[in-house]
Tab-separated table of C-alpha atoms in Angstrom:
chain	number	residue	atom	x	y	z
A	949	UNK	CA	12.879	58.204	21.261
A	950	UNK	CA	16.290	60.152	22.429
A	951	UNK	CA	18.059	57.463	22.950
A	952	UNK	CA	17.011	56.196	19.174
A	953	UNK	CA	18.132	59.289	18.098
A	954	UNK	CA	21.168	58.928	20.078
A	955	UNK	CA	22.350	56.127	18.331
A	956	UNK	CA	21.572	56.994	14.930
A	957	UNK	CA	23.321	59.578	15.433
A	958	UNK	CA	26.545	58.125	16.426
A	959	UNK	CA	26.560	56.339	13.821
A	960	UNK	CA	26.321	58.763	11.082
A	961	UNK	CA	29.247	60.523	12.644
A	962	UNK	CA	31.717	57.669	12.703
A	963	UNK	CA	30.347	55.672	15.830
A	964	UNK	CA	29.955	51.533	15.552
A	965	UNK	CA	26.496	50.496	14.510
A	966	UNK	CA	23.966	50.034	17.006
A	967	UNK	CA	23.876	46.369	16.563
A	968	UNK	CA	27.656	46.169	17.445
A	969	UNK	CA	27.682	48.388	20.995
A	970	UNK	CA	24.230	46.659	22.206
A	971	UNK	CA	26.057	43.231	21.521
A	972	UNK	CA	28.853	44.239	22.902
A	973	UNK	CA	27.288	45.381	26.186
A	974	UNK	CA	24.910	42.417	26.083
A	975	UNK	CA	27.641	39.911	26.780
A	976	UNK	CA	30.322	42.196	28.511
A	977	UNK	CA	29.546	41.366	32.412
A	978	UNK	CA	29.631	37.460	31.566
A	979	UNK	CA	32.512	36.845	29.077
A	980	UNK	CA	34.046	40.445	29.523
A	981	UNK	CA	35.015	43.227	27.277
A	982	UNK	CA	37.407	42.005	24.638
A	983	UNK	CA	35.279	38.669	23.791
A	984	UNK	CA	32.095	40.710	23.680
A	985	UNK	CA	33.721	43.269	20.996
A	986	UNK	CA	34.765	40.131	19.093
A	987	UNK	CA	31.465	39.017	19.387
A	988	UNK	CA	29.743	42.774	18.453
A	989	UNK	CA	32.191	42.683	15.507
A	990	UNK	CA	30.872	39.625	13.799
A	991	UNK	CA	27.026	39.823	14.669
A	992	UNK	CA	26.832	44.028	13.165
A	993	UNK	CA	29.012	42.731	10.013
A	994	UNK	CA	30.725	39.022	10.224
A	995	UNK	CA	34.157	39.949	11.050
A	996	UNK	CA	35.939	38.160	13.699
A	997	UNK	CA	34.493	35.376	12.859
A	998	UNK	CA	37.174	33.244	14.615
A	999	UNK	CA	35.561	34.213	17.817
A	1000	UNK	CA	33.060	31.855	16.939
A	1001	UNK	CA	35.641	28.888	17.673
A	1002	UNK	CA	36.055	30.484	20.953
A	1003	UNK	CA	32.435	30.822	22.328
A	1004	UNK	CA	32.543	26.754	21.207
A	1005	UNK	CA	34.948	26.131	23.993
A	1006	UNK	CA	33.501	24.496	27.414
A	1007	UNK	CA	35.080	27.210	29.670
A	1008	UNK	CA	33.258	30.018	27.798
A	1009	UNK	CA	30.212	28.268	27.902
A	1010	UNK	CA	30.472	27.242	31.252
A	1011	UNK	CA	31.121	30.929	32.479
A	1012	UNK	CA	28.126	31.835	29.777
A	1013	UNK	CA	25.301	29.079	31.089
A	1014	UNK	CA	26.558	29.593	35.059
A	1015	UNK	CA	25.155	33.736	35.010
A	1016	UNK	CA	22.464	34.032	37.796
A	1017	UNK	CA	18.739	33.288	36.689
A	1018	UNK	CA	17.688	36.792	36.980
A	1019	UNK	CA	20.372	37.545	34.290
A	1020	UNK	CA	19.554	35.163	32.147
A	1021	UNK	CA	16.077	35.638	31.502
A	1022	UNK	CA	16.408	39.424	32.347
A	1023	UNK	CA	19.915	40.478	31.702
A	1024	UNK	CA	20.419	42.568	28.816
A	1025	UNK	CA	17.250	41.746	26.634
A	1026	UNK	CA	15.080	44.883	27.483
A	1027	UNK	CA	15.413	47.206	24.864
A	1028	UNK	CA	17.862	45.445	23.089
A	1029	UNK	CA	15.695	45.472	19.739
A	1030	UNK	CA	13.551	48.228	21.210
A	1031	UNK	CA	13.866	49.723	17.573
A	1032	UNK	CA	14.170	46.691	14.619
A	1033	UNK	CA	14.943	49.846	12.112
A	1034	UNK	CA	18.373	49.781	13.875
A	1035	UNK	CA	18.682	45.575	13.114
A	1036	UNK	CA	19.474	44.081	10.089
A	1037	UNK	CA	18.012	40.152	9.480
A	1038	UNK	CA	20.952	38.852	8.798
A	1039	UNK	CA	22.098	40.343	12.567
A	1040	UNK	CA	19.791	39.373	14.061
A	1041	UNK	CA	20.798	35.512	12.654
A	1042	UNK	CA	24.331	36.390	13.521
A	1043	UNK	CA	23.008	36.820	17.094
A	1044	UNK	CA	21.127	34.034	17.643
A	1045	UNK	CA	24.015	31.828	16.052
A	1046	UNK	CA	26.435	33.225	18.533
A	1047	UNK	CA	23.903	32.265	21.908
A	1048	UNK	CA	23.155	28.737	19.641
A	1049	UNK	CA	27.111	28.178	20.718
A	1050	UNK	CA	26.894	28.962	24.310
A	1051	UNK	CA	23.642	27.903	24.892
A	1052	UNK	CA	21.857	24.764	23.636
A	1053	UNK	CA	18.126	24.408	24.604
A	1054	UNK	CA	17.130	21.277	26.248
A	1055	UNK	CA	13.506	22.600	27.096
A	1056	UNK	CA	10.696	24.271	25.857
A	1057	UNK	CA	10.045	26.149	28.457
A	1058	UNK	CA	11.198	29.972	28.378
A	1059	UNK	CA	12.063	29.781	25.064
A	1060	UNK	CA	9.553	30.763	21.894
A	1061	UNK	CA	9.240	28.186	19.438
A	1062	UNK	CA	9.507	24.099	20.065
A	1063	UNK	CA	12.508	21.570	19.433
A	1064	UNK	CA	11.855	21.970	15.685
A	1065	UNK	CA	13.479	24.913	15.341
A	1066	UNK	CA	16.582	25.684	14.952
A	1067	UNK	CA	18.269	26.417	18.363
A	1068	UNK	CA	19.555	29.870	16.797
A	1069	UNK	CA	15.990	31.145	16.078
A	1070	UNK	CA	14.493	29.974	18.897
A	1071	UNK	CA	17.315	31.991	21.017
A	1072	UNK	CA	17.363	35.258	19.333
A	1073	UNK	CA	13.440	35.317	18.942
A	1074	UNK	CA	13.149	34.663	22.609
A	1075	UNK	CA	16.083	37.903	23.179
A	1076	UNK	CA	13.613	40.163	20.876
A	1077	UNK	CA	9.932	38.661	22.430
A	1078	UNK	CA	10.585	37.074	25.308
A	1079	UNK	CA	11.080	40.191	28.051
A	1080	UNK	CA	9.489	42.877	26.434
A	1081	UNK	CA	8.042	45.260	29.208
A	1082	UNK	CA	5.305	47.175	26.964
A	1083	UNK	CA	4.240	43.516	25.744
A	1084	UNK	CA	4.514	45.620	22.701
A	1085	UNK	CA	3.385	43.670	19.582
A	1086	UNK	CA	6.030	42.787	16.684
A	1087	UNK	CA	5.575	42.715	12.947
A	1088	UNK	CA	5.170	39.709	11.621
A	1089	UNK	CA	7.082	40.677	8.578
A	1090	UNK	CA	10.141	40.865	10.541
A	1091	UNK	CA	9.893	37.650	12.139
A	1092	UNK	CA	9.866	36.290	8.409
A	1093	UNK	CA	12.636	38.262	7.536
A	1094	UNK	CA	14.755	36.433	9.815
A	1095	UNK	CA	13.625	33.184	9.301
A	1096	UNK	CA	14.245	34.048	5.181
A	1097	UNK	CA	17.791	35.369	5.643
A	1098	UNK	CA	18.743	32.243	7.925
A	1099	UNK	CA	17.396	29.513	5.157
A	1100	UNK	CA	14.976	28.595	6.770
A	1101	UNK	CA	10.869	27.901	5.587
A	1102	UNK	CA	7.286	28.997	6.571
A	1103	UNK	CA	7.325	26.026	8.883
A	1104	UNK	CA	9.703	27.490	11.465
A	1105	UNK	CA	7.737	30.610	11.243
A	1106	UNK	CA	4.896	28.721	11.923
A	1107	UNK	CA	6.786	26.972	14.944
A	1108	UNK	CA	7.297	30.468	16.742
A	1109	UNK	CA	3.929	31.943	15.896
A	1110	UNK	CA	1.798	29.364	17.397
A	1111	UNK	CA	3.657	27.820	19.787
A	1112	UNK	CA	3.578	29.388	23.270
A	1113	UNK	CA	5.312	32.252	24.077
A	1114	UNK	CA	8.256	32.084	26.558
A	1115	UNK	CA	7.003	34.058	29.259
A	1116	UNK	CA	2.877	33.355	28.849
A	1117	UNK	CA	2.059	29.958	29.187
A	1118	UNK	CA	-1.886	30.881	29.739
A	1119	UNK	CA	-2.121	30.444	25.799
A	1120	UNK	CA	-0.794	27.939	23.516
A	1121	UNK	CA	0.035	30.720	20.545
A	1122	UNK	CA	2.255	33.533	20.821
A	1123	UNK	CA	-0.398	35.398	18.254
A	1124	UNK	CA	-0.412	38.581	20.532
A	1125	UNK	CA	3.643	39.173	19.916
A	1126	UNK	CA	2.690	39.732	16.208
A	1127	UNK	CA	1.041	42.090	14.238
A	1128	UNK	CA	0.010	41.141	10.570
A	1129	UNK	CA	-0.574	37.704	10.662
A	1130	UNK	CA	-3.912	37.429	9.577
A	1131	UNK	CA	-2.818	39.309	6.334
A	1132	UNK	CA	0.512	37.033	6.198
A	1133	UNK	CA	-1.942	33.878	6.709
A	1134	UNK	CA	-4.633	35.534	3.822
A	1135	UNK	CA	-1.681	35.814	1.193
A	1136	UNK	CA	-0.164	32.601	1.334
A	1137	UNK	CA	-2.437	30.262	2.304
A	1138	UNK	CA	-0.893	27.747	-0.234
A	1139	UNK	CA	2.950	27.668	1.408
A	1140	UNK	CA	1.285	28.004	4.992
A	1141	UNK	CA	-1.484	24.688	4.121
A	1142	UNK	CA	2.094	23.179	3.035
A	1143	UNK	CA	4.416	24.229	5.484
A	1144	UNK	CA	1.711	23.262	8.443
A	1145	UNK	CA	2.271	19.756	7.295
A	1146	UNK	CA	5.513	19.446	8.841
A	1147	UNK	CA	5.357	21.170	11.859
A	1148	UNK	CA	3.990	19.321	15.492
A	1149	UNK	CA	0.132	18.741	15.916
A	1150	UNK	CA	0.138	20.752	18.905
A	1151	UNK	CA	1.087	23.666	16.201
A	1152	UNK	CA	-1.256	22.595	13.411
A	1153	UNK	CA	-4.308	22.485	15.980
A	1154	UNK	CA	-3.420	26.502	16.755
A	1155	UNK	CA	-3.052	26.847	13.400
A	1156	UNK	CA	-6.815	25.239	12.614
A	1157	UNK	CA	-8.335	27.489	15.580
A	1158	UNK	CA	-6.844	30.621	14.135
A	1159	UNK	CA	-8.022	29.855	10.743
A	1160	UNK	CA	-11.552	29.720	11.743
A	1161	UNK	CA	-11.066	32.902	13.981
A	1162	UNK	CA	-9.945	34.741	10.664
A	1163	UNK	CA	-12.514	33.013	8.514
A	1164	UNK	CA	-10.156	31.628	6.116
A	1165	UNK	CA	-12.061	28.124	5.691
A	1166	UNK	CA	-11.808	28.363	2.101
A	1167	UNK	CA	-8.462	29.352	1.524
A	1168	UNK	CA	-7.056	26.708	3.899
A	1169	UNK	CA	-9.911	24.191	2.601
A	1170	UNK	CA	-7.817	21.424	1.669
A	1171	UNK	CA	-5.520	21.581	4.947
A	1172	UNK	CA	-8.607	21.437	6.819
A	1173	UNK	CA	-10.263	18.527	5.159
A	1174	UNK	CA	-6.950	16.593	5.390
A	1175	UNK	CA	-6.353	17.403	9.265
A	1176	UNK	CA	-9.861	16.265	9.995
A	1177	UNK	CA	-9.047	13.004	9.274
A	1178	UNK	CA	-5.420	12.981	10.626
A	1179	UNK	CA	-4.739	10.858	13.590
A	1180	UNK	CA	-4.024	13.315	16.285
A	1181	UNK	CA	-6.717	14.025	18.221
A	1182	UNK	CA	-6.479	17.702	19.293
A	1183	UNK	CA	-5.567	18.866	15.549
A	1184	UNK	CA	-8.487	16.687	14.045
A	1185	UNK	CA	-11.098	18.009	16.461
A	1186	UNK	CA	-10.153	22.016	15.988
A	1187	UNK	CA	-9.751	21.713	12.298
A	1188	UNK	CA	-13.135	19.899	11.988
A	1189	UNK	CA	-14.682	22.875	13.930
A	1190	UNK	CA	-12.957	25.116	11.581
A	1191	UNK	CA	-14.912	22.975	8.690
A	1192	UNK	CA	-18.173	24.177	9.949
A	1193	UNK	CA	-17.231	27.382	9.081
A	1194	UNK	CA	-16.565	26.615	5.165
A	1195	UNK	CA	-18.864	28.130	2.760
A	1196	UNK	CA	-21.399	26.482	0.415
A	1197	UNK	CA	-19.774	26.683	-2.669
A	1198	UNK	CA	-16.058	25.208	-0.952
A	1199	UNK	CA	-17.910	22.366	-0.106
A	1200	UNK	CA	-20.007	22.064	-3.825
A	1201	UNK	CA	-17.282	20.105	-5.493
A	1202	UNK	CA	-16.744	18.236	-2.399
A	1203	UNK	CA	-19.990	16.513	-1.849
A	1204	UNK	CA	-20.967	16.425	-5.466
């Protein structure tokens, strides 16, 4: 909370935004001092935006990828969006776009999300997540924001939120990162039933499952029905179970 305080602080009396120093310190030890301001400059407000040409360049991203394992999956990230009041969406894009350049994923382990999202969300969603020591749960709402302010659709929210998280593989959702996503799922069950279409069947079948947990057979009716008879196995048996949960007068029309 002091340190929160701290910062706000600074910057009401003249300081650089939060988003700029924590940036700034974030790369500092790997690409040093004068590339990292660069770098703070343009994620807190798009200037220097040159730097970007720089952080394309195989010795920076050789010096970037080569950092010891600890720091790389432990370097930096905890506390870095400790407080999202201090984070704007679009800087938190900026971010991810500037580790997209260093760092391409090849994997999907350790990172949130699957190779159908943009390399950019998947980064800076794995920064905010992926090492948080309080396993402190995230508002969905902010995940969305991103995804909004980088162009992107429901579908690569959908990608994040149930796909695996990058440091618990004993589930295959990364539900317990978010807050609010039964109420997200409630409200638009029209864009999600669409946008579920075009994500993987590994990610429609968690999708199915948490359906029926919620109870929202009805609303996600038609997804349901058409996953049932879809042709990958995992996604057609969870979204029939989901089926059994659908209420009489769903299925009137149905089996009239």
């Amino acid at each position: 909370m002091l340190s929160n305080i701290l910062r706000l602080l600074g910057h009401s009396l003249g300081g650089k935004p939060y988003p700029e120093t924590a940036t700034a310190a974030y790369f500092a030890k790997t690409l040093g001092a004068a590339m990292a301001g660069r770098i703070g400059s343009y994620v807190a407000e798009g200037a220097n935006s040159s730097v970007l040409s720089d952080l394309s360049t195989q010795g920076v991203q050789n010096k970037w990828q080569s950092r010891p394992y600890f720091e790389k999956h432990h370097g930096g990230q905890i506390g870095m969006f400790g407080d999202l009041s201090l984070w704007r969406a679009d800087q938190m894009c900026r971010f991810g776009e500037v580790l997209a350049l260093l760092d391409t994923i090849n994997w999907e382990w350790g990172h949130f999300g699957t190779k159908a999202s943009p390399t950019w969300l998947r980064h800076v969603v794995t920064v905010w997540l992926g090492d948080n020591p309080k396993n402190r749960a995230e508002p969905v709402s902010s995940l969305l924001a991103v995804v909004q302010e980088g162009g992107l659709g429901e579908d690569a929210a959908l990608d994040i939120v149930f796909s695996r998280a990058a440091s618990n593989y004993s589930t295959n959702n990364s539900l317990s990162c978010f807050t609010g996503v039964e109420t997200w799922m409630q409200d638009n069950a029209d864009a999600i039933g669409t946008a579920a279409t075009k994500v993987a069947a590994a990610v429609r079948e968690e999708v199915a499952v948490t359906v029926g947990r919620f109870g929202l057979q009805s609303l996600y009716f038609p997804f349901l029905l058409d996953m049932a008879t879809g042709n990958a196995k995992g996604a057609r048996t969870a979204a029939r179970q989901a089926l059994t949960g659908v209420d009489a007068a769903t299925l009137a029309p149905v089996m009239a």
